[in-house]
Short mmCIF file of C-alpha atoms in Angstrom, two decimals:
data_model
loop_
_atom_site.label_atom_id
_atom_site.label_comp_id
_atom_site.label_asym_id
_atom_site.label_seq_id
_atom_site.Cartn_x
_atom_site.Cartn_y
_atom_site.Cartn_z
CA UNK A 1 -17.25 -20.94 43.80
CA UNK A 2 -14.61 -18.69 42.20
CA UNK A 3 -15.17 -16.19 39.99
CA UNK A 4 -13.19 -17.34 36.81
CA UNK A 5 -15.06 -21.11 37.12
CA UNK A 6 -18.64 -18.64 37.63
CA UNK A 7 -17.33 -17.78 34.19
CA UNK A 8 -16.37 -20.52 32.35
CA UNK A 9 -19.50 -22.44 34.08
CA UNK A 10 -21.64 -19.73 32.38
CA UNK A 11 -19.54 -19.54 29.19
CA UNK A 12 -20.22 -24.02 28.75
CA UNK A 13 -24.11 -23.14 29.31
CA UNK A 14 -24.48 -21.13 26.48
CA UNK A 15 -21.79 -23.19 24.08
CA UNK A 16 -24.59 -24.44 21.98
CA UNK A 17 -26.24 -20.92 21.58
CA UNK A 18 -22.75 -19.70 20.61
CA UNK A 19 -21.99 -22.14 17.88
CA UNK A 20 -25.02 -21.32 15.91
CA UNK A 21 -24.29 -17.65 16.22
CA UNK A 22 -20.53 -18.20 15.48
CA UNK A 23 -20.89 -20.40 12.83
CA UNK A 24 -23.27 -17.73 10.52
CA UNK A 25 -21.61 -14.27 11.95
CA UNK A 26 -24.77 -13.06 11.89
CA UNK A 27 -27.18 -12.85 14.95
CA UNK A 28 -29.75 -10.82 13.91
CA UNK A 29 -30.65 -14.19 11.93
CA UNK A 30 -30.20 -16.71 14.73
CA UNK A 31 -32.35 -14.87 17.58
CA UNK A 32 -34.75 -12.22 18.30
CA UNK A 33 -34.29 -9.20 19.93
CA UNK A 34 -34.95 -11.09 23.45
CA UNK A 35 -32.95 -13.85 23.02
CA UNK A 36 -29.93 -11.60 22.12
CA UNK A 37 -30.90 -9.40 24.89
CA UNK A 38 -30.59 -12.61 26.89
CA UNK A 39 -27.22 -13.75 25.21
CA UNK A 40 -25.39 -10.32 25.86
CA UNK A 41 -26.44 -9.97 29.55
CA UNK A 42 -25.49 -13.80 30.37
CA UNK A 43 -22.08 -13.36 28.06
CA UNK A 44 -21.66 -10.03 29.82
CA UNK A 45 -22.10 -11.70 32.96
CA UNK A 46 -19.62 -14.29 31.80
CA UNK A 47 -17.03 -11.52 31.79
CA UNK A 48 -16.51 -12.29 27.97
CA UNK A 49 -15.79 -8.87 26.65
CA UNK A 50 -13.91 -7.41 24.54
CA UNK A 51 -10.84 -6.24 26.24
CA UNK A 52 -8.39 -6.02 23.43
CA UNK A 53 -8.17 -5.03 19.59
CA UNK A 54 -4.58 -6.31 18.11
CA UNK A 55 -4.09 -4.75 14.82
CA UNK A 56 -1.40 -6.85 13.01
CA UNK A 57 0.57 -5.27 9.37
CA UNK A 58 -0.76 -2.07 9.96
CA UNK A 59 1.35 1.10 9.20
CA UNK A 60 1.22 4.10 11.40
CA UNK A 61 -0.05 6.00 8.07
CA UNK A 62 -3.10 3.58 7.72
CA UNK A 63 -3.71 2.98 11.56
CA UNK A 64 -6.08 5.89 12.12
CA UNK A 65 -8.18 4.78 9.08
CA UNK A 66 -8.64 1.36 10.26
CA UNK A 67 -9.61 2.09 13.45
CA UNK A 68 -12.06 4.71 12.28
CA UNK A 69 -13.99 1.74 10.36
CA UNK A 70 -14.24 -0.28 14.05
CA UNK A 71 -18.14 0.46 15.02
CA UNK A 72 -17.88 -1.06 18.03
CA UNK A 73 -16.18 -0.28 21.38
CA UNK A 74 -14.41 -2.67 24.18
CA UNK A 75 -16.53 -3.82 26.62
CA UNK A 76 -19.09 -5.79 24.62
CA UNK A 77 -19.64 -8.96 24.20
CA UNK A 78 -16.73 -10.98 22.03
CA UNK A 79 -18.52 -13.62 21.03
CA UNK A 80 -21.65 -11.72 18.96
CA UNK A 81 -19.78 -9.86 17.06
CA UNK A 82 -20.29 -9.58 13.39
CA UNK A 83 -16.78 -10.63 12.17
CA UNK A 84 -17.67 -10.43 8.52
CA UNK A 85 -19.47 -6.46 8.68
CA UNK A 86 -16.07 -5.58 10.52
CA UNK A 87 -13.95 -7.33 7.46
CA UNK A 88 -16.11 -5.82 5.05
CA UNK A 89 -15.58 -2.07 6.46
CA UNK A 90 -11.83 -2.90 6.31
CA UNK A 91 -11.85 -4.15 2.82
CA UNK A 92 -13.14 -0.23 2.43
CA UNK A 93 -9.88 1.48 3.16
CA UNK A 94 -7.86 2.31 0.53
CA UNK A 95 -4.94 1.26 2.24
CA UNK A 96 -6.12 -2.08 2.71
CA UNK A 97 -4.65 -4.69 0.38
CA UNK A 98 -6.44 -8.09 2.39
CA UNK A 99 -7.61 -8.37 5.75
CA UNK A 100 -8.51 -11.35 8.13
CA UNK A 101 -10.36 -10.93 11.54
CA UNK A 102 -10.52 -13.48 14.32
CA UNK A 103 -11.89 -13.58 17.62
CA UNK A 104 -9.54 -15.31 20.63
CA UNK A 105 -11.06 -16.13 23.47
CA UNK A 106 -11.50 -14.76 26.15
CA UNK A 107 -11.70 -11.14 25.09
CA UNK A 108 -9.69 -10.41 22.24
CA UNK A 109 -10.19 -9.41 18.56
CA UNK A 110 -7.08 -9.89 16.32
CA UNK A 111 -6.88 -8.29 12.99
CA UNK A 112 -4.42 -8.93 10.54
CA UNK A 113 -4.33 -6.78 7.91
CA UNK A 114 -2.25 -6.75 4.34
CA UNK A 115 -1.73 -3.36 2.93
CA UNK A 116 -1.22 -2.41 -0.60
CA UNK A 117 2.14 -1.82 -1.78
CA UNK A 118 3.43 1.52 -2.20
CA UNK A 119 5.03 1.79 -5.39
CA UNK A 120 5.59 5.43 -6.18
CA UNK A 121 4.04 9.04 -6.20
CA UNK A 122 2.34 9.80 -9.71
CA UNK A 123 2.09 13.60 -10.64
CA UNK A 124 -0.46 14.25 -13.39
CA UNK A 125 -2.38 17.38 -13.89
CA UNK A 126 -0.77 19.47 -11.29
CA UNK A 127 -1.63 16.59 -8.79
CA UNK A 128 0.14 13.96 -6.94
CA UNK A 129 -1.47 10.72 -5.74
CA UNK A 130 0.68 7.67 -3.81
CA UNK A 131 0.07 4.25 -6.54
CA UNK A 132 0.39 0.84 -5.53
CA UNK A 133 1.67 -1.27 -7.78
CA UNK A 134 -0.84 -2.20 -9.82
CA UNK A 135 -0.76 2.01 -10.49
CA UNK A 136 -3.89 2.09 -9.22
CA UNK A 137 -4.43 5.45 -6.21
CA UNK A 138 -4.36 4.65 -2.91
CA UNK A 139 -7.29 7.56 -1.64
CA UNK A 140 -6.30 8.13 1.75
CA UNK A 141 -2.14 8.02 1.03
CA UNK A 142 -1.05 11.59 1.24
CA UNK A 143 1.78 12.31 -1.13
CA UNK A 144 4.12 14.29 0.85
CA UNK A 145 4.38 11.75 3.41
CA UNK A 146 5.79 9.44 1.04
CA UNK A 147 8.77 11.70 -0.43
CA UNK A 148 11.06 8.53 -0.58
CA UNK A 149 9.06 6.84 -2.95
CA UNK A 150 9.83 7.52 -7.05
CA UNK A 151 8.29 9.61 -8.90
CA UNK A 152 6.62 9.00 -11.62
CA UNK A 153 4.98 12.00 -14.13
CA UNK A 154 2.45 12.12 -17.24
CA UNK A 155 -0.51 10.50 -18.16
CA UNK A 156 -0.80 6.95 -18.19
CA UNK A 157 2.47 6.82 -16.32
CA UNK A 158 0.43 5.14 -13.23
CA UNK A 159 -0.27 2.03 -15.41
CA UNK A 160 3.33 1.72 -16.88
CA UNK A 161 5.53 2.22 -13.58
CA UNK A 162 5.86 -1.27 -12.20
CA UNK A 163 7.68 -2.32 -14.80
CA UNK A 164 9.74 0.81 -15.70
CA UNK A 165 10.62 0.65 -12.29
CA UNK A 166 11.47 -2.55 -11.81
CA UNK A 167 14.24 -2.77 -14.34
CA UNK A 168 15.56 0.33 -12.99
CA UNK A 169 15.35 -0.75 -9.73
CA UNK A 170 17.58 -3.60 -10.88
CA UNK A 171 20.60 -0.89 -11.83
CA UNK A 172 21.14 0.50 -8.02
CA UNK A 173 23.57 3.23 -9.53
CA UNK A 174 21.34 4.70 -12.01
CA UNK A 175 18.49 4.29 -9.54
CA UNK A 176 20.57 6.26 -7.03
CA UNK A 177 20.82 8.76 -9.22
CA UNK A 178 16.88 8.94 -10.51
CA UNK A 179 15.01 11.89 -9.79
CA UNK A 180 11.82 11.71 -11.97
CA UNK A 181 10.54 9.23 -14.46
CA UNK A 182 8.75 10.87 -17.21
CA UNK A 183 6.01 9.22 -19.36
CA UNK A 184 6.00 10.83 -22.95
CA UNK A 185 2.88 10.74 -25.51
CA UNK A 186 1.59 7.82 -23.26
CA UNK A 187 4.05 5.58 -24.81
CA UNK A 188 7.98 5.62 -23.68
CA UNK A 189 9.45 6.93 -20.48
CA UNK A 190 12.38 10.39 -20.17
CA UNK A 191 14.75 9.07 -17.32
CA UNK A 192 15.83 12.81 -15.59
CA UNK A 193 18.60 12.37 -13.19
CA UNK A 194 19.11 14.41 -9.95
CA UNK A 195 21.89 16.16 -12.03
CA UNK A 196 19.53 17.15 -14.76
CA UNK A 197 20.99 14.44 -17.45
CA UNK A 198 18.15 13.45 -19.34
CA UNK A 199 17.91 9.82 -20.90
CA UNK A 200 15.41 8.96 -23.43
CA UNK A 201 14.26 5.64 -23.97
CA UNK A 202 12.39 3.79 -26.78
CA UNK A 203 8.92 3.03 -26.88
CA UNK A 204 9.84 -0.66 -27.49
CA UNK A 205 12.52 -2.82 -25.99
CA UNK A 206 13.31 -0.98 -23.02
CA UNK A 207 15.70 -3.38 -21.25
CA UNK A 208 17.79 -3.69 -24.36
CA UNK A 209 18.24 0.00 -23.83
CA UNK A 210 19.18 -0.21 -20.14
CA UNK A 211 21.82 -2.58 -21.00
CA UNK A 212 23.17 -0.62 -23.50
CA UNK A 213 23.53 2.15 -20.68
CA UNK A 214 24.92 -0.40 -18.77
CA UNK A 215 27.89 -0.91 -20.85
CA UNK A 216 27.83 2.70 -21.76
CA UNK A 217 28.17 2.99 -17.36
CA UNK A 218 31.15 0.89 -17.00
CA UNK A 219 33.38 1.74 -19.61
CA UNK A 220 32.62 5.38 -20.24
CA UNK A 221 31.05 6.46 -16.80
CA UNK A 222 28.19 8.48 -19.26
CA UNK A 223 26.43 9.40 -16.21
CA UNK A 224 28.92 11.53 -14.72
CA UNK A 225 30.13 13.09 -18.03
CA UNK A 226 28.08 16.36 -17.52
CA UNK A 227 25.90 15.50 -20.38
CA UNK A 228 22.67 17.39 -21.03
CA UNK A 229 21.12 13.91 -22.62
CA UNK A 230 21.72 10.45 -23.57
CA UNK A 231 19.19 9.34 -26.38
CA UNK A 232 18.95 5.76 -26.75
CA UNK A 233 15.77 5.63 -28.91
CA UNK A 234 17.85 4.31 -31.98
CA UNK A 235 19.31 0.99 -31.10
CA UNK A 236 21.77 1.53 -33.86
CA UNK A 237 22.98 5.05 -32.96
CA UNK A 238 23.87 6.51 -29.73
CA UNK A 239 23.03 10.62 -29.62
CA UNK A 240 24.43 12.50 -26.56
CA UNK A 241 24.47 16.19 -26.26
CA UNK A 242 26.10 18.08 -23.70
CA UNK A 243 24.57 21.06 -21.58
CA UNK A 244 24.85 24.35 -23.39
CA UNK A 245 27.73 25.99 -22.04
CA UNK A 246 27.31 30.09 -21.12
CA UNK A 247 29.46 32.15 -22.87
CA UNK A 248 31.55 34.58 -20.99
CA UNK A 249 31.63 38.10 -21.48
CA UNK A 250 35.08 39.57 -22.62
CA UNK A 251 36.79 41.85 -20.29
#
């Protein structure tokens, strides 16, 4: 008889044994020690192994992590596996957002993972942590990796940046030109440019702000005016100050 009927043959004998162990995810409930003894040598005898681990939506940052969390190694049997214990140890990782694992027959393990969203670097305290967008630190993201990302400074500026961020994400020139967002007494945000123009904003009615800038943008071109800073806390006054110009010494 060929080998790959051998299999499946074996495979159809124990269907009924592997319903009731695939249906709870947990063996150590459906059978004693000899009967699982039993199941993994006729599985194993089967050929129905695991061969292959397919890691779907995983990042090359987060990779290592996830497979760290795998306790178990190809070559056992697929269908005894405790699906839910291997979710559960990658709901651990930081990185990890959502994750579903599957089994597909005949000997591989598919797991699809969702991974938090990087939203920026937040520097507080003389230390930087990579926030996802709900501000709260991802542990195992490593802040220098992620240099592309905005930064965001100050306390409570974690909690505060998805939505600072997302209306000046909105302006692509003035978020081209962004180099730190700056949270201030926990309650409005400093915009400093990468040409050291500082904008302040109000506490309250931000956007109204950014469209004043806006309009300030296009028919003035404020940003590239040289100015040292561009206060916009007074919605009925506009303050802008230049930078401090060194005086030369006579000759």
């Amino acid at each position: 008889m060929p080998s790959e009927l051998t299999a499946w043959l074996a495979f159809a004998g124990l269907s009924v044994l592997l319903l009731a162990v695939l249906a709870t995810g947990n063996r150590a409930q459906m059978l004693t020690d000899g009967m699982r003894d039993f199941a993994d040598r006729r599985i194993a005898a089967a050929g129905i192994n695991l061969q292959n681990i397919h890691l779907k939506g995983v990042s090359d940052y987060s990779r290592a992590d996830i497979r760290a969390a795998l306790d178990f190694q190809r070559g056992q049997p697929i269908a005894l596996m405790d699906l839910a214990k291997v979710k559960e140890n990658i709901e651990k990782i930081g990185w990890v957002e959502s994750v579903t694992v599957r089994r597909q027959f005949p000997d591989v393990l598919i797991i699809d993972v969702v991974e938090r969203p990087r939203l920026a670097v937040w520097q507080y305290q003389n230390k930087s942590y990579v926030i996802d967008d709900k501000g709260q630190i991802i542990p195992e993201a490593r802040a220098y990796n992620f240099v592309d990302l905005p930064l965001v400074v100050g306390e409570g500026a974690n909690e505060n940046a998805d939505e600072i961020l997302e209306l000046v994400r909105s302006r692509p020139e003035l978020m081209q030109k962004l180099e730190v967002l700056v949270r201030v007494d926990t309650r409005r945000w400093d915009l400093r440019l990468k040409n050291a123009t500082l904008i302040k904003l109000p506490a309250l009615n931000q956007e109204d702000a950014l469209a004043r800038l806006d309009t300030l943008i296009a028919s003035r071109r404020v940003l590239d005016q040289g100015l040292a800073e561009i206060d916009l806390r007074d919605p009925n006054a506009l303050i802008v100050a230049p930078f401090a110009t060194t005086a030369q010494p006579a000759a």
